[in-house]
Coordinates of C-alpha atoms and ligand atoms in Angstrom, one line a residue:
M1 CA -24.6 -2.5 21.0
N2 CA -23.7 -3.5 24.5
K3 CA -23.0 -7.2 24.4
S4 CA -24.1 -7.6 28.0
G5 CA -26.7 -5.7 30.0
P6 CA -29.5 -3.4 28.8
A7 CA -29.0 -0.9 25.9
K8 CA -27.6 2.4 27.1
I9 CA -29.5 5.5 26.1
L10 CA -28.1 9.0 26.5
I11 CA -30.6 11.8 27.1
I12 CA -29.3 15.3 26.3
D13 CA -31.7 18.0 27.5
D14 CA -31.2 21.2 29.6
E15 CA -34.5 20.8 31.3
D16 CA -34.2 18.5 34.3
R17 CA -38.0 17.8 34.2
N18 CA -37.7 16.4 30.7
V19 CA -34.7 14.3 31.5
K20 CA -36.5 12.7 34.5
L21 CA -39.6 12.0 32.4
L22 CA -37.7 10.4 29.6
S23 CA -35.5 8.4 32.0
A24 CA -38.5 7.1 33.8
L25 CA -40.2 6.0 30.6
L26 CA -37.1 4.3 29.2
R27 CA -36.1 2.6 32.4
A28 CA -39.7 1.2 32.6
E29 CA -38.9 -0.4 29.2
G30 CA -35.8 -2.0 30.6
Y31 CA -33.1 0.4 29.2
A32 CA -30.3 2.0 31.1
T33 CA -30.1 5.8 30.9
L34 CA -27.4 8.5 31.1
S35 CA -27.9 12.2 30.9
A36 CA -26.2 15.5 30.0
A37 CA -27.6 19.0 30.5
N38 CA -26.2 20.6 27.3
G39 CA -24.7 19.7 23.9
R40 CA -21.1 20.1 25.0
D41 CA -21.4 17.7 28.0
G42 CA -23.5 15.4 25.8
L43 CA -20.7 15.1 23.3
A44 CA -18.2 14.3 26.1
E45 CA -20.6 11.8 27.6
A46 CA -21.2 10.1 24.2
L47 CA -17.4 9.7 23.7
L48 CA -16.8 8.4 27.2
K49 CA -19.8 6.1 27.7
K50 CA -20.5 5.0 24.2
P51 CA -24.3 4.9 24.3
D52 CA -26.4 2.8 21.9
L53 CA -28.9 5.6 21.2
I54 CA -29.1 9.3 21.9
L55 CA -32.3 11.4 22.6
L56 CA -31.3 15.0 21.9
D57 CA -33.4 18.1 22.7
V58 CA -33.4 20.6 19.9
M59 CA -33.8 23.8 22.0
M60 CA -30.9 24.2 24.4
A61 CA -29.3 27.4 25.6
E62 CA -25.7 26.3 25.2
M63 CA -25.0 24.5 21.9
D64 CA -28.4 23.6 20.5
G65 CA -29.5 20.2 19.2
F66 CA -28.7 20.9 15.5
E67 CA -25.1 21.8 16.3
T68 CA -24.7 18.9 18.7
V69 CA -26.0 16.3 16.1
A70 CA -23.7 17.8 13.5
W71 CA -20.7 17.2 15.8
L72 CA -21.9 13.7 16.7
K73 CA -22.3 12.7 13.0
G74 CA -19.0 14.3 12.1
D75 CA -17.0 12.3 14.5
S76 CA -16.1 8.7 13.4
R77 CA -16.3 7.6 17.1
T78 CA -20.0 8.6 17.5
K79 CA -21.4 8.8 13.9
N80 CA -22.9 5.3 14.1
V81 CA -24.9 6.0 17.2
P82 CA -28.6 6.7 16.2
V83 CA -30.0 10.1 17.3
I84 CA -33.6 11.0 17.9
M85 CA -34.2 14.7 18.0
V86 CA -36.8 15.8 20.5
S87 CA -38.6 19.1 20.2
A88 CA -41.7 21.1 21.2
L89 CA -41.6 22.5 17.7
D90 CA -43.8 20.3 15.7
D91 CA -43.1 22.0 12.5
R92 CA -41.8 20.6 9.2
D93 CA -38.8 22.8 9.1
S94 CA -37.3 21.6 12.4
K95 CA -37.9 17.9 11.3
M96 CA -36.2 18.5 8.0
R97 CA -33.3 20.4 9.6
S98 CA -32.8 17.5 12.1
L99 CA -32.7 15.0 9.3
E100 CA -30.4 17.1 7.2
F101 CA -28.0 17.4 10.2
G102 CA -27.9 13.6 10.3
A103 CA -30.4 12.7 13.0
E104 CA -32.1 9.3 12.3
D105 CA -35.5 10.3 13.7
F106 CA -37.6 13.0 15.3
L107 CA -40.1 13.0 18.3
S108 CA -42.4 15.9 19.3
K109 CA -43.3 17.0 22.8
P110 CA -45.3 16.1 24.7
I111 CA -43.8 12.7 24.3
D112 CA -46.2 9.9 23.4
R113 CA -45.1 6.9 25.3
A114 CA -46.0 4.3 22.6
E115 CA -44.3 6.3 19.9
L116 CA -41.2 6.7 22.0
K117 CA -41.1 2.9 22.7
A118 CA -41.5 2.0 19.0
R119 CA -38.9 4.5 17.7
V120 CA -36.3 3.6 20.3
R121 CA -36.8 -0.2 19.7
N122 CA -36.5 0.3 15.9
L123 CA -33.4 2.4 16.0
L124 CA -31.8 0.1 18.6
R125 CA -32.4 -2.9 16.3
L126 CA -30.9 -0.9 13.4
K127 CA -27.8 -0.1 15.6
E128 CA -27.5 -3.8 16.4
Y129 CA -27.4 -4.7 12.7
S130 CA -25.0 -1.9 12.0
D131 CA -22.7 -3.0 14.9
L132 CA -22.8 -6.6 13.6
L133 CA -21.9 -5.3 10.1
I134 CA -19.0 -3.3 11.5
D135 CA -17.8 -6.3 13.5
H136 CA -18.1 -8.5 10.5
N137 CA -16.1 -6.1 8.3
R138 CA -13.4 -5.8 11.0
I139 CA -13.1 -9.6 11.2
L140 CA -13.0 -9.8 7.4
E141 CA -10.3 -7.1 7.2
E142 CA -8.3 -8.9 9.9
T143 CA -8.6 -12.2 8.1
V144 CA -7.5 -10.6 4.8
R145 CA -4.5 -9.0 6.5
E146 CA -3.5 -12.3 8.0
R147 CA -3.9 -14.2 4.7
T148 CA -1.9 -11.5 2.9
E149 CA 0.9 -11.8 5.4
Q150 CA 0.8 -15.6 5.1
L151 CA 1.0 -15.3 1.3
A152 CA 3.9 -12.9 1.5
T153 CA 5.7 -15.3 3.9
A154 CA 5.1 -18.2 1.5
Y155 CA 6.5 -16.0 -1.4
R156 CA 9.6 -15.2 0.6
D157 CA 10.1 -18.9 1.5
T158 CA 9.9 -19.8 -2.2
V159 CA 12.4 -17.1 -3.1
L160 CA 14.9 -18.3 -0.4
T161 CA 14.4 -21.9 -1.5
L162 CA 15.2 -21.0 -5.1
V163 CA 18.2 -19.0 -4.0
R164 CA 19.6 -21.8 -1.8
A165 CA 19.3 -24.2 -4.7
A166 CA 21.3 -21.8 -6.9
E167 CA 23.9 -21.3 -4.1
H168 CA 24.8 -25.0 -4.3
K169 CA 26.5 -24.3 -7.5
D170 CA 27.6 -20.7 -7.3
E171 CA 30.4 -18.9 -5.4
S172 CA 27.7 -16.6 -3.9
T173 CA 27.0 -17.1 -0.3
G174 CA 23.9 -16.5 1.8
H175 CA 25.6 -13.4 3.1
H176 CA 25.9 -12.0 -0.5
V177 CA 22.2 -12.3 -1.3
R178 CA 21.2 -11.0 2.1
R179 CA 23.4 -7.9 1.6
I180 CA 22.0 -7.4 -1.8
S181 CA 18.4 -7.3 -0.4
Y182 CA 19.4 -4.6 2.1
Y183 CA 21.4 -2.5 -0.3
C184 CA 18.6 -2.5 -2.8
R185 CA 16.0 -1.5 -0.2
V186 CA 18.2 1.3 1.0
L187 CA 18.8 2.6 -2.5
A188 CA 15.1 2.3 -3.5
E189 CA 14.2 4.2 -0.3
A190 CA 16.8 6.9 -1.1
M191 CA 15.3 7.2 -4.6
K192 CA 11.9 7.8 -2.9
Q193 CA 10.3 4.6 -4.2
S194 CA 7.1 3.4 -2.6
T195 CA 7.2 1.0 0.4
S196 CA 5.6 -1.7 -1.8
F197 CA 8.5 -1.2 -4.4
Q198 CA 11.0 -1.3 -1.5
D199 CA 9.4 -4.6 -0.2
A200 CA 9.4 -6.1 -3.7
I201 CA 13.0 -5.3 -4.5
F202 CA 14.1 -6.5 -1.0
N203 CA 12.6 -9.9 -1.8
A204 CA 13.2 -10.1 -5.6
S205 CA 16.8 -9.0 -5.7
P206 CA 18.3 -12.2 -4.2
M207 CA 17.1 -14.0 -7.3
H208 CA 19.2 -11.9 -9.7
D209 CA 21.7 -14.7 -10.5
I210 CA 19.3 -17.6 -10.3
G211 CA 20.0 -18.3 -14.0
K212 CA 23.6 -19.5 -13.0
I213 CA 21.9 -22.8 -12.1
G214 CA 21.8 -23.5 -15.8
I215 CA 25.4 -22.7 -16.5
P216 CA 27.6 -25.8 -16.9
D217 CA 30.0 -26.3 -14.0
H218 CA 33.2 -26.2 -16.1
V219 CA 32.3 -22.6 -17.0
L220 CA 30.6 -21.4 -13.8
L221 CA 33.3 -22.8 -11.4
K222 CA 36.3 -21.8 -13.5
T223 CA 38.7 -19.8 -11.4
S224 CA 40.9 -18.4 -14.3
G225 CA 39.7 -16.0 -17.0
F226 CA 36.9 -17.0 -19.4
T227 CA 37.5 -17.6 -23.1
P228 CA 35.3 -15.5 -25.4
A229 CA 33.1 -18.6 -25.9
E230 CA 32.8 -19.1 -22.2
W231 CA 31.8 -15.5 -21.7
L232 CA 29.0 -16.0 -24.1
V233 CA 27.8 -18.9 -22.1
M234 CA 28.1 -17.0 -18.8
R235 CA 26.1 -14.2 -20.2
T236 CA 23.2 -16.5 -20.8
H237 CA 22.5 -16.5 -17.0
C238 CA 20.4 -13.4 -17.4
A239 CA 17.9 -14.8 -19.9
L240 CA 18.0 -18.2 -18.2
G241 CA 17.1 -16.6 -14.8
A242 CA 14.3 -14.6 -16.4
S243 CA 12.9 -17.7 -18.1
I244 CA 13.0 -19.6 -14.7
L245 CA 11.1 -16.8 -13.0
A246 CA 8.8 -15.8 -15.8
T247 CA 6.1 -18.2 -15.0
G248 CA 5.9 -17.1 -11.3
T249 CA 2.7 -15.3 -10.4
S250 CA 3.9 -13.4 -7.3
P251 CA 5.1 -9.7 -7.4
Y252 CA 8.5 -11.0 -6.2
T253 CA 9.0 -13.4 -9.1
H254 CA 7.7 -10.8 -11.5
M255 CA 10.3 -8.2 -10.4
G256 CA 12.8 -11.0 -10.0
A257 CA 12.5 -11.9 -13.7
E258 CA 12.9 -8.2 -14.6
I259 CA 16.1 -7.9 -12.5
A260 CA 17.5 -11.3 -13.6
L261 CA 17.2 -10.3 -17.3
N262 CA 18.6 -6.7 -16.9
H263 CA 21.0 -6.5 -14.0
H264 CA 24.1 -6.5 -16.3
E265 CA 22.7 -3.8 -18.5
C266 CA 24.5 -0.4 -18.3
W267 CA 23.1 3.1 -18.4
D268 CA 25.4 4.0 -21.4
G269 CA 24.3 1.0 -23.4
S270 CA 27.5 -1.0 -22.9
G271 CA 25.9 -3.8 -20.9
Y272 CA 24.3 -7.2 -21.8
P273 CA 22.3 -9.1 -22.8
N274 CA 20.4 -6.6 -24.9
G275 CA 22.5 -3.4 -24.7
L276 CA 19.6 -1.5 -23.3
K277 CA 20.2 2.2 -22.5
A278 CA 19.2 4.7 -19.8
A279 CA 15.6 4.5 -18.7
T280 CA 14.7 1.6 -21.1
I281 CA 16.4 -0.5 -18.4
P282 CA 13.8 -1.2 -15.7
L283 CA 14.4 0.8 -12.5
S284 CA 14.7 -2.4 -10.4
A285 CA 17.6 -3.6 -12.5
R286 CA 19.3 -0.2 -12.4
I287 CA 19.2 -0.3 -8.6
M288 CA 20.3 -3.9 -8.5
Q289 CA 23.2 -3.2 -10.9
I290 CA 24.9 -0.6 -8.7
C291 CA 24.4 -2.7 -5.5
D292 CA 25.8 -5.8 -7.3
V293 CA 28.9 -3.9 -8.4
Y294 CA 29.5 -2.5 -4.9
D295 CA 29.2 -6.0 -3.4
A296 CA 31.4 -7.6 -6.0
L297 CA 34.1 -5.0 -5.4
R298 CA 33.9 -5.5 -1.6
S299 CA 34.0 -9.4 -1.9
Q300 CA 37.0 -11.6 -2.4
R301 CA 37.0 -13.6 -5.6
P302 CA 39.5 -16.3 -6.8
Y303 CA 41.0 -13.6 -9.1
K304 CA 40.8 -10.5 -6.8
P305 CA 41.1 -9.5 -3.2
A306 CA 38.2 -7.8 -1.3
L307 CA 38.4 -4.0 -1.6
T308 CA 37.8 -1.5 1.2
H309 CA 34.6 0.5 1.2
A310 CA 36.5 3.7 0.3
R311 CA 38.1 2.0 -2.7
A312 CA 34.8 0.5 -3.9
V313 CA 33.1 3.9 -3.7
E314 CA 36.0 5.5 -5.5
I315 CA 35.8 3.0 -8.4
I316 CA 32.0 3.4 -8.7
T317 CA 32.1 7.2 -8.6
H318 CA 35.3 7.8 -10.6
G319 CA 35.8 4.5 -12.5
D320 CA 38.9 2.2 -12.8
G321 CA 38.9 1.6 -16.6
R322 CA 36.6 -1.5 -16.2
T323 CA 33.8 0.0 -14.1
L324 CA 32.8 3.5 -15.2
P325 CA 30.4 6.0 -13.6
A326 CA 28.6 6.2 -17.0
H327 CA 27.5 2.6 -16.4
F328 CA 25.1 3.7 -13.7
D329 CA 21.8 5.5 -13.6
P330 CA 22.9 9.1 -12.5
V331 CA 20.1 9.4 -10.0
A332 CA 20.9 6.0 -8.4
L333 CA 24.6 6.9 -8.4
G334 CA 23.8 10.2 -6.7
C335 CA 21.8 8.5 -4.0
F336 CA 24.5 5.8 -3.6
T337 CA 27.2 8.4 -3.1
R338 CA 25.1 10.3 -0.6
D339 CA 24.1 7.1 1.3
A340 CA 27.4 5.1 0.8
G341 CA 27.8 4.9 4.6
R342 CA 24.7 2.8 4.9
F343 CA 26.2 0.4 2.3
A344 CA 29.3 0.1 4.4
A345 CA 27.2 -0.7 7.5
I346 CA 25.2 -3.4 5.7
Y347 CA 28.4 -5.0 4.5
A348 CA 29.9 -4.9 8.0
E349 CA 26.8 -6.4 9.5
H350 CA 26.5 -9.3 7.0
V351 CA 30.2 -9.9 6.3
D352 CA 31.2 -13.2 4.8
A353 CA 32.4 -15.8 7.3
Ligands
LIG401 FE1 24.7 -11.7 -12.7

């Protein structure tokens, strides 16, 4: 409904005399009128001028009223505009056909002024309510979209706060967790995962080592090799991380817990903490594992230098005795190999200071 000014009524009729008569009657009631001389022009006018109501003649030489109303009701831009079919044919069949084609009402010629006035008023009132409902739904959808975005931002803030807390203890830097996010999203995309999965892994993967917050400093910060007992302690960071994240209710903490627990599992069953094998390891963790290994190879550690991209790819695809291709999900490995250039670009863009 037009928010300002009188309601706009489009008259589609190929007889000029009828157009003039209907226009005069409607203008006398305070409405604004538009007209078109055939169905085709009527459709164009309806799209362009967005009338509040259409009076449509049934019998027209070019594109009759039935065909025109079918088009109007089949187009999302015009389907909510009420249509009154007007015809000299006062038979039941024409009325039924009009209603079946989607018209809201029917008027017989000669036009009865009081009947025209009542039907137009009723349908305009209906249109007003329908417009209000559409507006209301649009506002609701907009509000839901805004709230969802706010919630997602709050989730992301929580994730980053948690990760920053863990960074105070760990050798990992902000650059490492940022790179992990990007690698994981690239690999999930290459593996044809949904955009919601890609978004979840982007936000969940930085929490993979959150459990290290619970590892005693004398083990976590040790720069020389671990004793077997210390290794056992280090390995608890998976279960610790999962238990920290398990109570979270967001999709990010849910996937974060899954990744934290399983990111050191290996496809061939040689990983920890549970020695899971192949597809029993959650997909998110299989993606995370290959990204984590790539980043660890590229990064300098107290016990090793940073490797070049080419060397890191060679170790992942051919093995070096410690890392083996059998450790990785073959599909993830194939996608990694094909998209390795994107990993190099992410590392270069977020390189450690
Ligand atoms: Fe880890």
